[in-house]
mmCIF file of C-alpha atoms in Angstrom:
data_model
loop_
_atom_site.group_PDB
_atom_site.id
_atom_site.type_symbol
_atom_site.label_atom_id
_atom_site.label_comp_id
_atom_site.label_asym_id
_atom_site.label_seq_id
_atom_site.Cartn_x
_atom_site.Cartn_y
_atom_site.Cartn_z
ATOM 1 C CA UNK A 1 146.298 203.441 -42.658
ATOM 2 C CA UNK A 2 149.889 204.457 -42.049
ATOM 3 C CA UNK A 3 149.797 203.034 -38.474
ATOM 4 C CA UNK A 4 149.112 199.357 -40.090
ATOM 5 C CA UNK A 5 151.689 199.684 -42.719
ATOM 6 C CA UNK A 6 154.190 200.477 -40.099
ATOM 7 C CA UNK A 7 153.059 197.770 -38.223
ATOM 8 C CA UNK A 8 152.990 195.222 -41.160
ATOM 9 C CA UNK A 9 156.442 196.267 -42.324
ATOM 10 C CA UNK A 10 157.878 195.666 -38.919
ATOM 11 C CA UNK A 11 156.224 192.398 -38.183
ATOM 12 C CA UNK A 12 158.730 190.151 -39.618
ATOM 13 C CA UNK A 13 161.306 191.806 -37.241
ATOM 14 C CA UNK A 14 159.269 191.315 -34.307
ATOM 15 C CA UNK A 15 158.513 187.684 -35.377
ATOM 16 C CA UNK A 16 162.502 186.951 -35.801
ATOM 17 C CA UNK A 17 162.976 189.046 -32.164
ATOM 18 C CA UNK A 18 160.758 186.599 -30.874
ATOM 19 C CA UNK A 19 162.448 183.499 -32.144
ATOM 20 C CA UNK A 20 165.714 184.731 -31.192
ATOM 21 C CA UNK A 21 164.939 185.603 -27.621
ATOM 22 C CA UNK A 22 163.147 182.467 -27.117
ATOM 23 C CA UNK A 23 166.106 180.446 -28.612
ATOM 24 C CA UNK A 24 168.663 182.361 -26.323
ATOM 25 C CA UNK A 25 166.414 181.852 -23.213
ATOM 26 C CA UNK A 26 166.318 178.060 -23.957
ATOM 27 C CA UNK A 27 170.017 178.078 -23.936
ATOM 28 C CA UNK A 28 170.044 179.724 -20.608
ATOM 29 C CA UNK A 29 170.039 183.627 -21.089
ATOM 30 C CA UNK A 30 167.561 185.215 -18.378
ATOM 31 C CA UNK A 31 168.015 188.639 -20.138
ATOM 32 C CA UNK A 32 166.349 186.947 -23.306
ATOM 33 C CA UNK A 33 163.374 185.582 -21.538
ATOM 34 C CA UNK A 34 162.845 189.062 -20.055
ATOM 35 C CA UNK A 35 163.278 190.888 -23.397
ATOM 36 C CA UNK A 36 160.839 188.048 -24.553
ATOM 37 C CA UNK A 37 158.300 188.902 -21.946
ATOM 38 C CA UNK A 38 158.598 192.427 -22.754
ATOM 39 C CA UNK A 39 158.119 191.897 -26.272
ATOM 40 C CA UNK A 40 154.909 190.125 -25.914
ATOM 41 C CA UNK A 41 153.762 192.302 -22.910
ATOM 42 C CA UNK A 42 154.072 195.422 -25.184
ATOM 43 C CA UNK A 43 152.225 193.631 -27.949
ATOM 44 C CA UNK A 44 149.474 192.253 -26.025
ATOM 45 C CA UNK A 45 146.466 194.635 -26.550
ATOM 46 C CA UNK A 46 145.177 193.069 -23.327
ATOM 47 C CA UNK A 47 144.675 189.705 -25.031
ATOM 48 C CA UNK A 48 144.883 186.956 -21.985
ATOM 49 C CA UNK A 49 146.649 184.534 -23.828
ATOM 50 C CA UNK A 50 149.448 186.793 -24.773
ATOM 51 C CA UNK A 51 149.807 188.099 -21.508
ATOM 52 C CA UNK A 52 150.035 184.677 -19.980
ATOM 53 C CA UNK A 53 152.533 183.770 -22.635
ATOM 54 C CA UNK A 54 154.458 187.011 -21.492
ATOM 55 C CA UNK A 55 154.312 186.340 -17.811
ATOM 56 C CA UNK A 56 155.653 182.841 -18.689
ATOM 57 C CA UNK A 57 158.731 184.244 -20.173
ATOM 58 C CA UNK A 58 159.213 187.022 -17.168
ATOM 59 C CA UNK A 59 158.716 183.642 -14.546
ATOM 60 C CA UNK A 60 161.561 181.809 -16.492
ATOM 61 C CA UNK A 61 163.866 184.736 -16.316
ATOM 62 C CA UNK A 62 162.967 185.210 -12.652
ATOM 63 C CA UNK A 63 163.686 181.334 -12.296
ATOM 64 C CA UNK A 64 167.310 182.285 -13.786
ATOM 65 C CA UNK A 65 167.677 185.136 -11.533
ATOM 66 C CA UNK A 66 166.978 188.199 -13.290
ATOM 67 C CA UNK A 67 166.431 191.160 -10.875
ATOM 68 C CA UNK A 68 164.455 193.249 -13.512
ATOM 69 C CA UNK A 69 162.133 190.601 -14.370
ATOM 70 C CA UNK A 70 161.823 189.855 -10.386
ATOM 71 C CA UNK A 71 160.843 193.713 -9.886
ATOM 72 C CA UNK A 72 158.566 193.661 -12.909
ATOM 73 C CA UNK A 73 156.504 190.411 -11.857
ATOM 74 C CA UNK A 74 156.365 191.251 -8.195
ATOM 75 C CA UNK A 75 155.059 195.001 -9.432
ATOM 76 C CA UNK A 76 152.495 193.358 -11.553
ATOM 77 C CA UNK A 77 151.336 190.902 -8.921
ATOM 78 C CA UNK A 78 150.852 194.001 -6.255
ATOM 79 C CA UNK A 79 149.296 196.457 -8.766
ATOM 80 C CA UNK A 80 146.827 193.758 -9.794
ATOM 81 C CA UNK A 81 146.584 192.239 -6.345
ATOM 82 C CA UNK A 82 146.615 189.051 -7.945
ATOM 83 C CA UNK A 83 149.181 187.502 -5.235
ATOM 84 C CA UNK A 84 150.560 190.180 -2.828
ATOM 85 C CA UNK A 85 152.907 187.773 -0.626
ATOM 86 C CA UNK A 86 154.487 186.506 -3.838
ATOM 87 C CA UNK A 87 154.884 189.969 -5.497
ATOM 88 C CA UNK A 88 156.328 191.406 -2.234
ATOM 89 C CA UNK A 89 158.788 188.532 -1.884
ATOM 90 C CA UNK A 90 160.018 189.201 -5.355
ATOM 91 C CA UNK A 91 160.715 192.957 -4.832
ATOM 92 C CA UNK A 92 162.199 191.813 -1.474
ATOM 93 C CA UNK A 93 164.632 189.244 -3.375
ATOM 94 C CA UNK A 94 165.567 191.755 -6.192
ATOM 95 C CA UNK A 95 166.040 194.614 -3.707
ATOM 96 C CA UNK A 96 168.225 192.414 -1.212
ATOM 97 C CA UNK A 97 170.015 189.641 -3.219
ATOM 98 C CA UNK A 98 170.462 192.374 -6.524
ATOM 99 C CA UNK A 99 170.649 195.658 -5.070
ATOM 100 C CA UNK A 100 167.973 196.533 -7.291
ATOM 101 C CA UNK A 101 167.154 200.396 -7.438
ATOM 102 C CA UNK A 102 163.602 200.301 -8.477
ATOM 103 C CA UNK A 103 162.659 197.271 -5.943
ATOM 104 C CA UNK A 104 164.422 198.922 -3.368
ATOM 105 C CA UNK A 105 162.526 202.122 -4.254
ATOM 106 C CA UNK A 106 159.004 200.451 -4.286
ATOM 107 C CA UNK A 107 159.814 198.847 -1.017
ATOM 108 C CA UNK A 108 160.633 202.350 0.594
ATOM 109 C CA UNK A 109 157.367 203.497 -0.393
ATOM 110 C CA UNK A 110 155.833 200.478 0.895
ATOM 111 C CA UNK A 111 157.165 200.743 4.351
ATOM 112 C CA UNK A 112 156.293 204.522 4.309
ATOM 113 C CA UNK A 113 152.794 203.414 3.896
ATOM 114 C CA UNK A 114 153.075 201.456 6.931
ATOM 115 C CA UNK A 115 154.560 204.382 8.590
ATOM 116 C CA UNK A 116 158.019 203.033 9.268
ATOM 117 C CA UNK A 117 160.178 206.006 9.000
ATOM 118 C CA UNK A 118 163.421 203.928 10.058
ATOM 119 C CA UNK A 119 162.964 201.415 7.257
ATOM 120 C CA UNK A 120 161.974 203.909 4.798
ATOM 121 C CA UNK A 121 164.915 205.986 4.898
ATOM 122 C CA UNK A 122 167.300 202.884 5.067
ATOM 123 C CA UNK A 123 165.716 201.257 1.867
ATOM 124 C CA UNK A 124 165.538 204.814 0.251
ATOM 125 C CA UNK A 125 169.124 205.502 0.925
ATOM 126 C CA UNK A 126 170.102 202.338 -0.563
ATOM 127 C CA UNK A 127 167.898 202.783 -3.437
ATOM 128 C CA UNK A 128 169.264 206.225 -4.016
ATOM 129 C CA UNK A 129 172.936 204.749 -3.537
ATOM 130 C CA UNK A 130 172.050 202.017 -6.250
ATOM 131 C CA UNK A 131 171.564 205.506 -8.401
ATOM 132 C CA UNK A 132 167.970 205.098 -8.855
ATOM 133 C CA UNK A 133 166.560 208.578 -10.286
ATOM 134 C CA UNK A 134 163.582 208.635 -8.656
ATOM 135 C CA UNK A 135 164.976 207.742 -5.185
ATOM 136 C CA UNK A 136 167.527 210.401 -5.623
ATOM 137 C CA UNK A 137 164.629 212.990 -6.327
ATOM 138 C CA UNK A 138 162.575 212.060 -3.408
ATOM 139 C CA UNK A 139 165.697 211.525 -0.820
ATOM 140 C CA UNK A 140 166.713 215.104 -1.962
ATOM 141 C CA UNK A 141 163.043 216.392 -1.305
ATOM 142 C CA UNK A 142 163.088 214.822 2.003
ATOM 143 C CA UNK A 143 166.441 216.542 2.714
ATOM 144 C CA UNK A 144 165.217 219.762 1.574
ATOM 145 C CA UNK A 145 161.807 219.555 3.575
ATOM 146 C CA UNK A 146 162.927 217.632 6.654
ATOM 147 C CA UNK A 147 160.311 215.137 6.223
ATOM 148 C CA UNK A 148 159.778 211.428 6.562
ATOM 149 C CA UNK A 149 162.510 210.592 9.007
ATOM 150 C CA UNK A 150 165.095 212.787 7.244
ATOM 151 C CA UNK A 151 166.589 216.142 8.880
ATOM 152 C CA UNK A 152 166.838 219.128 6.940
ATOM 153 C CA UNK A 153 170.251 219.116 5.012
ATOM 154 C CA UNK A 154 170.391 221.441 2.140
ATOM 155 C CA UNK A 155 173.786 220.235 0.619
ATOM 156 C CA UNK A 156 172.839 216.692 0.871
ATOM 157 C CA UNK A 157 169.313 217.636 -1.006
ATOM 158 C CA UNK A 158 171.356 219.448 -3.640
ATOM 159 C CA UNK A 159 173.712 216.659 -3.897
ATOM 160 C CA UNK A 160 170.903 214.270 -4.934
ATOM 161 C CA UNK A 161 168.812 216.783 -7.082
ATOM 162 C CA UNK A 162 172.160 217.261 -9.388
#
């Protein structure tokens, strides 16, 4: 089976990456903990022990101020309804302390579900200004159609789409 051969040939590199990320994390690198979390998460195949190790690595990155980890862990908590309040607070922290585009976008969508169009517009604008592609598209759509608190503005819509 070619898939197994490929996996076996790359396995030493994954083991080395795991070791290096862990060492860099222990030396204080938030990015290393975040990368280790993803390395474990992507290879977990729904194995609970590996998922727990991945979440431990992500949480270490969160503790060191990594906004991508805050967003990932927060979104996981919200999607699995494990701890909605903790998940929401991680998104808020990533969005407002680090201007994290995907976290701002996620919060904008949550505010729209709550039908708070002013908050939606403010968060979506911040996310688009942070360069989040999904936010740029959605804001362009809102400008084009004059929906969800936005007035029709074809120039603004075109600017967002381009």
